[in-house]
Each structure stands twice: as C-alpha cells, then as structure tokens.
Short mmCIF file of C-alpha atoms and ligand atoms in Angstrom, two decimals:
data_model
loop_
_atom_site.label_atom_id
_atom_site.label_comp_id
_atom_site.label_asym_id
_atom_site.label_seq_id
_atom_site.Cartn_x
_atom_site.Cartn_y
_atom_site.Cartn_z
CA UNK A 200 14.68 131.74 -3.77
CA UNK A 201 16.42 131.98 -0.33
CA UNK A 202 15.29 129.65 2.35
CA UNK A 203 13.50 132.01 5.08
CA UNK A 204 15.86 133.16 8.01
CA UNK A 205 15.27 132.44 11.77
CA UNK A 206 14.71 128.69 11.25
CA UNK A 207 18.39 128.40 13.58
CA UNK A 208 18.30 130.97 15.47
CA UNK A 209 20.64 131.25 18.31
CA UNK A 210 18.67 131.96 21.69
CA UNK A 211 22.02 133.81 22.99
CA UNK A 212 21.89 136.18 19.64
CA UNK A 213 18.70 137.89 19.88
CA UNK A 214 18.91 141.89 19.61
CA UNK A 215 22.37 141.00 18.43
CA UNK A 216 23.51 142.67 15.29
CA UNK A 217 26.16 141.20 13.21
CA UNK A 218 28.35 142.84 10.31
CA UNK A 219 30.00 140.37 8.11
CA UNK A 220 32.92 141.50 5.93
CA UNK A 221 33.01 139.33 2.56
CA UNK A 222 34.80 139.05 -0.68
CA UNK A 223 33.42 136.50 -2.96
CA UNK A 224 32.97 132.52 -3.10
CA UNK A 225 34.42 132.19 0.74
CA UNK A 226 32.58 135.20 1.98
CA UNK A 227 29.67 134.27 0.10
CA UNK A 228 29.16 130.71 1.88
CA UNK A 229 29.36 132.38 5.51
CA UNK A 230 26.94 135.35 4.99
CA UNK A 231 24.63 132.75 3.24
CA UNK A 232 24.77 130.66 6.69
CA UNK A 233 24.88 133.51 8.59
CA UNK A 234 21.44 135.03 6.69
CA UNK A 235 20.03 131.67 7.71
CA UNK A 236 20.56 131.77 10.96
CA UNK A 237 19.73 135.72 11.96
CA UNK A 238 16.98 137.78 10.43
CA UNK A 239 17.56 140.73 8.17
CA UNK A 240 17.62 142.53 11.15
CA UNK A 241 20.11 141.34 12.73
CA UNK A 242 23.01 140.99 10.16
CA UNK A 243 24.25 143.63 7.49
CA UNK A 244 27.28 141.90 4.32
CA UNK A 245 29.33 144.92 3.61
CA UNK A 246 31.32 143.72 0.39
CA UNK A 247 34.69 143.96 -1.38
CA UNK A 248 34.61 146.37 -4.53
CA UNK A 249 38.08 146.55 -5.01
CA UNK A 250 37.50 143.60 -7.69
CA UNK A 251 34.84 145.56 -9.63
CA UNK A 252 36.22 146.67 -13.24
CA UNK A 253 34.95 147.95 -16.38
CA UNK A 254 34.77 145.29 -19.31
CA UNK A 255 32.98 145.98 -22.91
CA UNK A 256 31.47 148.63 -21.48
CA UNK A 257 29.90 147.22 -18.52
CA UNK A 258 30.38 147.78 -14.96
CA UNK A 259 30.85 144.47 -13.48
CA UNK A 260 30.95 143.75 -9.30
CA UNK A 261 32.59 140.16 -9.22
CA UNK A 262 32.00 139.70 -5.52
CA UNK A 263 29.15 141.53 -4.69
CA UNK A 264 27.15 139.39 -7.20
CA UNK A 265 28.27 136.30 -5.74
CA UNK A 266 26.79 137.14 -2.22
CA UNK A 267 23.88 138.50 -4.05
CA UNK A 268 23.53 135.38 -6.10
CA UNK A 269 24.75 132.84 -3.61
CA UNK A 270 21.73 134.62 -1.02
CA UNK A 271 19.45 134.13 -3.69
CA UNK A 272 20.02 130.46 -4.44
CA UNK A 273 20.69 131.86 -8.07
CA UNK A 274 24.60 131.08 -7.95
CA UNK A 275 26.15 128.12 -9.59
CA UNK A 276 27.02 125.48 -7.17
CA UNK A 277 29.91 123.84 -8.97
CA UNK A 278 31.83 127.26 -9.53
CA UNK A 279 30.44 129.15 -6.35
CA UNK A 280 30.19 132.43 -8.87
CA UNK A 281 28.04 133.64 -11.88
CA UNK A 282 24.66 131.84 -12.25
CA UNK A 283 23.48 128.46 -11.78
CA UNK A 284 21.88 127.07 -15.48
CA UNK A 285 24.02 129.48 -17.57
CA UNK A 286 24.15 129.99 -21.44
CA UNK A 287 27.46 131.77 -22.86
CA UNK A 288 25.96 132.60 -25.94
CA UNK A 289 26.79 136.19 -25.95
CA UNK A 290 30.66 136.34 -25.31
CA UNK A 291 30.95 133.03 -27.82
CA UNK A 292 29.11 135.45 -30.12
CA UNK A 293 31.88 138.15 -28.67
CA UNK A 294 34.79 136.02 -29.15
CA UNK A 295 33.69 135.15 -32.73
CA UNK A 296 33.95 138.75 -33.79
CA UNK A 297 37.94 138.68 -32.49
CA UNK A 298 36.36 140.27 -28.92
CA UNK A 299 38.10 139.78 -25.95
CA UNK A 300 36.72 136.73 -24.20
CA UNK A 301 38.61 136.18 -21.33
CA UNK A 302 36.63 136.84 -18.45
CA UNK A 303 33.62 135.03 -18.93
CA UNK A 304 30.32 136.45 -18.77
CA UNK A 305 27.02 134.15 -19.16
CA UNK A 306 23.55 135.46 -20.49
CA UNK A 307 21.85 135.86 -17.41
CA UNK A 308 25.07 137.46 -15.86
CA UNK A 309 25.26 139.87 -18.52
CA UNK A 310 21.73 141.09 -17.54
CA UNK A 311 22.92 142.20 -14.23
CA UNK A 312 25.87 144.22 -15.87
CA UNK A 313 23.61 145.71 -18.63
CA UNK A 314 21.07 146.88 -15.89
CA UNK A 315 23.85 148.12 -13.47
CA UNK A 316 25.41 149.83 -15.86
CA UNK A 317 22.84 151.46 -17.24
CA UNK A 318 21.62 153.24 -13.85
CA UNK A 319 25.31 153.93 -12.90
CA UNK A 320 24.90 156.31 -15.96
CA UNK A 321 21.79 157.87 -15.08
CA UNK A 322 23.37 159.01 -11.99
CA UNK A 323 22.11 156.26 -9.28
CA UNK A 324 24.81 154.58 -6.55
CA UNK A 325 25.92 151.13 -6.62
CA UNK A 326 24.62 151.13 -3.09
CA UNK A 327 20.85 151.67 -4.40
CA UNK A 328 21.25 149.54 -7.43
CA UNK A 329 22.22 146.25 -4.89
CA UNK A 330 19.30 147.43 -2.91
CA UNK A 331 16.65 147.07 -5.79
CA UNK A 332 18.67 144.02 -7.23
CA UNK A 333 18.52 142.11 -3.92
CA UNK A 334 14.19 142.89 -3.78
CA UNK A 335 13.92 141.88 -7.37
CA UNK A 336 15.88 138.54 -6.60
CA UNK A 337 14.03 138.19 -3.15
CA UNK A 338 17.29 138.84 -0.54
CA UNK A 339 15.68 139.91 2.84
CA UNK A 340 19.25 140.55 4.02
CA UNK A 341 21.34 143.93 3.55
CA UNK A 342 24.04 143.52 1.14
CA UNK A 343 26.57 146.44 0.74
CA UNK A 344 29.04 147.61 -1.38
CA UNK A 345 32.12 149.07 0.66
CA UNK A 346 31.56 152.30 -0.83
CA UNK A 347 30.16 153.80 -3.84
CA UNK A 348 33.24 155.10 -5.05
CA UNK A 349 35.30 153.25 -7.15
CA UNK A 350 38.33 151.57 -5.60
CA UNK A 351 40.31 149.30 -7.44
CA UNK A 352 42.86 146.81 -6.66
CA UNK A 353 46.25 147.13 -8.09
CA UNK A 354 48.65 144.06 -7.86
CA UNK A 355 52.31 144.61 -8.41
CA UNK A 356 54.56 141.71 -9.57
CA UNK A 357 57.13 140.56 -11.15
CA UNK A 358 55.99 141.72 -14.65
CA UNK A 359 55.13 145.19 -13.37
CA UNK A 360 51.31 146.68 -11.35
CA UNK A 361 48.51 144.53 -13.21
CA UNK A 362 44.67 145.44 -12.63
CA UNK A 363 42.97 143.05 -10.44
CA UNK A 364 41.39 141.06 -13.06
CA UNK A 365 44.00 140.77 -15.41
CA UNK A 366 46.07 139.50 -13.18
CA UNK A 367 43.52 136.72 -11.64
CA UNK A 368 41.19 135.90 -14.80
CA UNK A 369 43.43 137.11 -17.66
CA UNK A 370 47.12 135.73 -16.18
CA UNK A 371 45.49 133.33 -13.80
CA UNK A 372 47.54 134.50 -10.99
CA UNK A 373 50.72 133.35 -12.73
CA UNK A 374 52.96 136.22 -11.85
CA UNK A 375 54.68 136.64 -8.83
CA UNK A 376 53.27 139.45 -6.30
CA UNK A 377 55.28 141.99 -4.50
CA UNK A 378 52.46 144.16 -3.41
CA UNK A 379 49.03 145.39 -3.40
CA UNK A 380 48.03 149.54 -3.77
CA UNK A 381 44.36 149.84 -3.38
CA UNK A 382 43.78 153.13 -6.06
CA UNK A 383 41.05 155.45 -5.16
CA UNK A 384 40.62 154.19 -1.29
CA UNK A 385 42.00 157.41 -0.07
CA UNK A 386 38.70 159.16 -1.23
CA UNK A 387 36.25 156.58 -0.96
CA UNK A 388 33.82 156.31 2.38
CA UNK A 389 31.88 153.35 3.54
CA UNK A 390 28.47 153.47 1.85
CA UNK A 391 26.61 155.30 4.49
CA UNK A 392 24.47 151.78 5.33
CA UNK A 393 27.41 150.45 6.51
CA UNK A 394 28.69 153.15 8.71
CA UNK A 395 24.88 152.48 10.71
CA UNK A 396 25.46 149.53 10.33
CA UNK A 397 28.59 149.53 11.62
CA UNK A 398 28.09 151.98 14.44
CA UNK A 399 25.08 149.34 15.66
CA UNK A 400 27.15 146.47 15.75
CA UNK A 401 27.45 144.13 18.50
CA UNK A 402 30.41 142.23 16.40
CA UNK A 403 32.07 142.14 13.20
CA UNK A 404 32.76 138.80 11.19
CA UNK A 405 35.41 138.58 8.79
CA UNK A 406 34.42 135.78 6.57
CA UNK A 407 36.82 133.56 4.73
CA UNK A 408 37.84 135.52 1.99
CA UNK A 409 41.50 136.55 0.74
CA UNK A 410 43.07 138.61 3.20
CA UNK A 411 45.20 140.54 0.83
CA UNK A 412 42.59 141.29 -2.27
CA UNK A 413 39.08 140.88 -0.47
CA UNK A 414 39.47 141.87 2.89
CA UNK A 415 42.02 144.49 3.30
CA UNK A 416 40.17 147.03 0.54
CA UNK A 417 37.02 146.58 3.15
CA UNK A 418 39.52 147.80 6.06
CA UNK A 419 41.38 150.73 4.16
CA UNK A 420 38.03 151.72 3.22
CA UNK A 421 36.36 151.38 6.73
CA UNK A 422 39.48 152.87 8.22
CA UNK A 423 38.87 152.62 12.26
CA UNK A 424 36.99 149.33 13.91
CA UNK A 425 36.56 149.60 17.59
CA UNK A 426 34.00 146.66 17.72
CA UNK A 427 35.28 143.01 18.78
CA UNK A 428 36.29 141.22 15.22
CA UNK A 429 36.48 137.47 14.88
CA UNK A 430 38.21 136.08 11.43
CA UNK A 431 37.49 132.70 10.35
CA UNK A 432 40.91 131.29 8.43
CA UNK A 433 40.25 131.17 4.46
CA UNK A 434 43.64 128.45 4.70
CA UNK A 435 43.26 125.13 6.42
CA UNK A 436 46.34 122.88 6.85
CA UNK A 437 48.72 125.81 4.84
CA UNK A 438 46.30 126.05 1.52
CA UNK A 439 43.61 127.79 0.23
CA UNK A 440 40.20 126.30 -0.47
CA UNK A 441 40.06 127.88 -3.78
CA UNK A 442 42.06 130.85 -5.14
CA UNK A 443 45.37 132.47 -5.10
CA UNK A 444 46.15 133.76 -0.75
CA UNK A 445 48.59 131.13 -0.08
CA UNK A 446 50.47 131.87 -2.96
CA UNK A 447 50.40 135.42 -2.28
CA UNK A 448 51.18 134.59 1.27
CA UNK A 449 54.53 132.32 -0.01
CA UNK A 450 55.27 135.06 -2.72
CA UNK A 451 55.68 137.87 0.07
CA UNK A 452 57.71 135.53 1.97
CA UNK A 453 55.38 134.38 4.42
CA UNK A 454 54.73 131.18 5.03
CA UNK A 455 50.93 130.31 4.53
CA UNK A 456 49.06 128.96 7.47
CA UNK A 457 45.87 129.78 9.96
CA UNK A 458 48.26 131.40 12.17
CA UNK A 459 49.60 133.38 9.27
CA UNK A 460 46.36 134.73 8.63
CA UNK A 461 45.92 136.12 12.30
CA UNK A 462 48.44 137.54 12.40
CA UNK A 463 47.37 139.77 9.35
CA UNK A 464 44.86 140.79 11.04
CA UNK A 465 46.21 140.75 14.71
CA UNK A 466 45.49 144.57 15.46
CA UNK A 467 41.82 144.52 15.05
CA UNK A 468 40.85 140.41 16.13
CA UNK A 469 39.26 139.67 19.46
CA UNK A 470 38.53 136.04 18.19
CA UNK A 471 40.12 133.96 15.44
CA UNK A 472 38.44 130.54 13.98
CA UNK A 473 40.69 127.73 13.03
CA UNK A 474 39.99 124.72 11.29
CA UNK A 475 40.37 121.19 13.25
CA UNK A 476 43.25 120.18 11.20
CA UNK A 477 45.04 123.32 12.13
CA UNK A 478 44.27 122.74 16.07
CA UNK A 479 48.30 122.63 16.20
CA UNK A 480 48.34 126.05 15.56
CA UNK A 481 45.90 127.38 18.35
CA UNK A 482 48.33 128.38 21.10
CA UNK A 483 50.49 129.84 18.84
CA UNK A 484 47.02 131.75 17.93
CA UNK A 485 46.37 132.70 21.72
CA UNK A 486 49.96 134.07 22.08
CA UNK A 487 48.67 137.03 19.66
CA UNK A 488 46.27 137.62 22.43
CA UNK A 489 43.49 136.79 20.31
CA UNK A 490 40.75 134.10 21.80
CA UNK A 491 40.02 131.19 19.42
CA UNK A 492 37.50 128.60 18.50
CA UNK A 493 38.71 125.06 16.64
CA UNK A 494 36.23 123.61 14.26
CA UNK A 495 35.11 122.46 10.92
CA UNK A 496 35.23 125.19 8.72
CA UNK A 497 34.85 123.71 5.25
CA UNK A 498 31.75 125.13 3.79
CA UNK A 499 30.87 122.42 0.89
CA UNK A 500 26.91 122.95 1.45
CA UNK A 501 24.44 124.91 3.13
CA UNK A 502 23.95 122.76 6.67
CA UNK A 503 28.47 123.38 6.79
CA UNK A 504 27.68 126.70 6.41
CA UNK A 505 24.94 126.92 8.46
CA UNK A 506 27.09 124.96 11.36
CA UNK A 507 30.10 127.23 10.79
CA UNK A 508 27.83 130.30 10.86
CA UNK A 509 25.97 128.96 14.37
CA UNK A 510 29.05 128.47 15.81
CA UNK A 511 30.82 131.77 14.78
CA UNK A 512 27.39 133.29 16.42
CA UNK A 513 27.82 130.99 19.58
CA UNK A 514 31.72 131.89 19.62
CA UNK A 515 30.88 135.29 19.79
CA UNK A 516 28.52 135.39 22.43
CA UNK A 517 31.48 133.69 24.69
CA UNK A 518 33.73 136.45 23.97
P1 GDP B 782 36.99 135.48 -4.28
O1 GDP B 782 36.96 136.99 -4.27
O2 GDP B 782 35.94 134.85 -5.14
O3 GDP B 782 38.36 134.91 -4.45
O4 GDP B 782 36.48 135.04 -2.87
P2 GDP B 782 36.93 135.25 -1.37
O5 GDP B 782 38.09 136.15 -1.21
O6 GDP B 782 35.70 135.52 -0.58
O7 GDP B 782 37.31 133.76 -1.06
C1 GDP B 782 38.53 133.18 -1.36
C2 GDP B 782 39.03 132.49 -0.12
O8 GDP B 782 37.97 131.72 0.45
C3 GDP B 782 40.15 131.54 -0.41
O9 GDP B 782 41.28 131.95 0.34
C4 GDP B 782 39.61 130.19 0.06
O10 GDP B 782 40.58 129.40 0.72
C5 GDP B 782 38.52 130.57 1.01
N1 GDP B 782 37.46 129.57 1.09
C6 GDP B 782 36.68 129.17 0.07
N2 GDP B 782 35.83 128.21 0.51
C7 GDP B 782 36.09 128.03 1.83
C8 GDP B 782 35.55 127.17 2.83
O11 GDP B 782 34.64 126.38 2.59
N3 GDP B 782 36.08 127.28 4.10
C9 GDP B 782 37.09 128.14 4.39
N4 GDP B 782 37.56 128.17 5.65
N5 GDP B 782 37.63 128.96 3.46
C10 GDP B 782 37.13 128.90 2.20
#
C-alpha cells in the first residue's frame, strides 16, 4: 500500500494546493512523487478519459487505473500499467474461443472493469466509482476523472479516423497521424471535484504525459485556466520515454523536442521543466516568455520521482 505522504514535505508549500494534470505511465510517476511529498490535502490528479473505451463489454479507464494503481503500489513496475503479479488466464481463455485478444487484460485487471462496469449500469459516475476504488485500495489522495461524460479520442491518419485504442494497442501506432478530434468534449464538464479543485488552486502541474492524446482532452475539457501552469517535458534530447508523442510530433511536421512541447502549450505555461540534456534549449524556452527550471527529469523509481516532484514544488514557489 502507498507509502504515507508528508515524509518530504516542502516547508515553502504548506497551505499550498496543487492540481496535477496526468495521462498514464508519465503522469502516473509525477502524481505518485507528488502524493509523497504533499498530503491529500494539498494535491488533487484530475485524469485523461479520452483513452477510456468499451471492450467485451467492459468499461475500461486505461489511464486513470494507472495513477490509481501506480498510487497504490499495485502497478507493475516493468510495464508502468495494469497490475504488478498478473495472471492472463481469462483473455488466453478469450483468445482460445477466436475472441479478440488484443488489448490485454490480466485477472486482477479484469476485476476493476467487471466492478466499474457494473455500477456504471446501475446509474453511479465514474467520478464516485474512483472515489470508492481509491478507499478500497488505500489512496489518501484525490484522483479524478476529467469528467464523467464520455469523451473519446479520435486519431485521424493516413488509413482514415481510428479510435484511440485501435490505433495505439491494436495498430501499435503504425499509421501516420494527421489529426486528433476529441468526440463528445463539447458536452462534457470537469467532474465537479475538479472544478473546486481547480478554483482552490495555488498552481497547476502538467505532468509528463502526451501532449496531443493525454493532455489536450484534460484542456478542451477544462476549457479556461487562469492559474500559473508549469509543464514538465514528456521528450528529453528529441524522444519520448515511452510511447508514440515524438512521432506524432514528426508526423504533423514538427520537429520533436522540449522546446517543441512548450510551445504546445505556450498560451497557458508560466513555468516549463526541461531535462539537463536539453539545457540547450532553455533560452529558446524563455523567449516564449515562459520561466524554466533545468533538471533530471527521468522518473525510473520512486526517490526520481520524488526529486522531480520536490523540485517542481520548489520551482513553483519561485515563480
Ligand atoms: P500513456 O497514456 O500511458 O501513454 O501515458 P502518458 O501520456 O502519461 O505518458 C506518456 C509520456 O510520458 C511519453 O511521452 C513519455 O516520454 C513520458 N514519460 C514517461 N516516463 C517519463 C519520465 O520518466 N520522465 C519524463 N520526463 N517523461 C516520461
């Protein structure tokens, strides 16, 4: 179970309250060192559901149950998503009876799906059902979906618009993008956590997730930010730690980089974070009027992301 918060706290932070925006395995290694670092108080994870889909008949939340698994020390550390000692006896059983296997879904996975869906059908929101998941799996922290309407990412390419996951499980990101449409956002509000949440905020985070997929459903759906926003760059020295932004980056004709990555977000950042082998790029950074911090953000464990997290805080108390 998760290691109890407040054991690092910042003396500048107190009273502070932090909103971190997250997708999955990036996002999920800075909320877990921010939820170290600042009690449950003092930090709300509002979460990409643009990835969330609807596979043999379960309703399944790809990122939001890798923050809520990652938090929980459930997660599996060599992946960074589903659940640490997994059995795939189910979808071997599935695939054996000519079902569609493709996105894999362990035992103890399937559980949460089962259980989710079920009280999606009796009527309760997705932000309630994370709420009782994260007690039963001991998360102190509030973890949010970015609404509780459905919004679901739609990637066009080369081969036509694919649904998020068939494009990134089923065709492993193989064709070419031209474009993202984010269906249902027009209708869908924040959960209404995360508009308190929001409205309380000293700061905003934006982990290091994929700008395209992860982050920009959480800003369509959020629609107006008028709190300072730091970004920590999900692509050190021009590629990605895991994943598919910097060749969605190259395939809209942008060249991949830290800077790259501000620049998305240039009209909301006060502060951008930049890894030390991209220092190069941190005038070029400052020119976007945008303050920045250099350091090591590769998140391989929990003192890295503890460190990043403690110096995102301590970054943010300078702006
Ligand atoms: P996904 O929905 O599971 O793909 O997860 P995210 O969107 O949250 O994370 C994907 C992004 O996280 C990729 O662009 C990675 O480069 C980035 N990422 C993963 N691990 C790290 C890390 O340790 N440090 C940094 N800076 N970025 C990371």
């Amino acid at each position: 179970m998760m290691t109890q918060p407040n054991l690092h706290r910042a003396s500048s932070l107190v009273n502070r309250h932090i909103v971190a925006f997250a997708g999955g395995v990036g996002g999920a290694k800075l909320a877990q060192g921010l939820a170290h670092i600042l009690s449950p108080d003092e930090l709300t994870i509002i979460v990409n559901t643009g990835d969330d889909f609807e596979h043999l008949g379960l309703y399944i939340c790809p990122d939001l149950d890798t923050v809520c698994y990652t938090l929980a020390g459930l997660a599996n550390p060599e992946t960074g998503w589903g659940r640490m000692n997994e059995t795939w006896n189910t979808i071997e059983n599935v695939e054996g009876l000519g079902g569609p296997a493709w996105f894999r879904l362990g035992d103890q996975d399937i559980a949460t799906h089962l259980e989710r869906t079920r009280r999606l059908r009796e009527g309760q929101s997705l932000s309630q059902i994370t709420k009782d998941f994260c007690s039963s799996w001991g998360i102190q922290h509030t973890i949010l979906p970015m609404s509780d309407k459905p919004v679901r990412t739609m990637v066009d390419t080369d081969e036509g618009e694919l649904a998020f996951q068939e494009y990134f499980v089923h065709r492993h990101c193989e064709p070419i993008v031209k474009g993202f449409r984010f269906d249902g956002v027009e209708g869908a509000e924040p959960t209404p956590g995360a508009k308190e949440a929001l409205d309380k905020a000293d700061a905003i985070i934006v982990c290091p997730s994929n700008p395209w997929v992860s982050v920009d459903p959480i800003l369509k759906v959020i629609r107006k930010i008028d709190k300072p926003v730091v970004a920590v760059s999900p692509i050190i020295g021009g590629k990605t730690v895991k994943g598919p932004a910097a060749k969605m980056f190259n395939e809209l004709g942008i060249e991949p980089s830290a800077l790259a990555v501000a620049e998305h977000y240039r009209n909301i950042l006060t502060g951008f974070v930049l890894d030390n082998a991209d220092s190069y790029l941190e005038d070029d950074v400052k020119k976007l009027d945008v303050q920045t911090l250099v350091t090591d953000t590769l998140m391989n464990h929990l003192t890295d992301r503890t460190r990043l997290a403690k110096d995102v805080l301590h970054f943010i108390g300078s702006l």
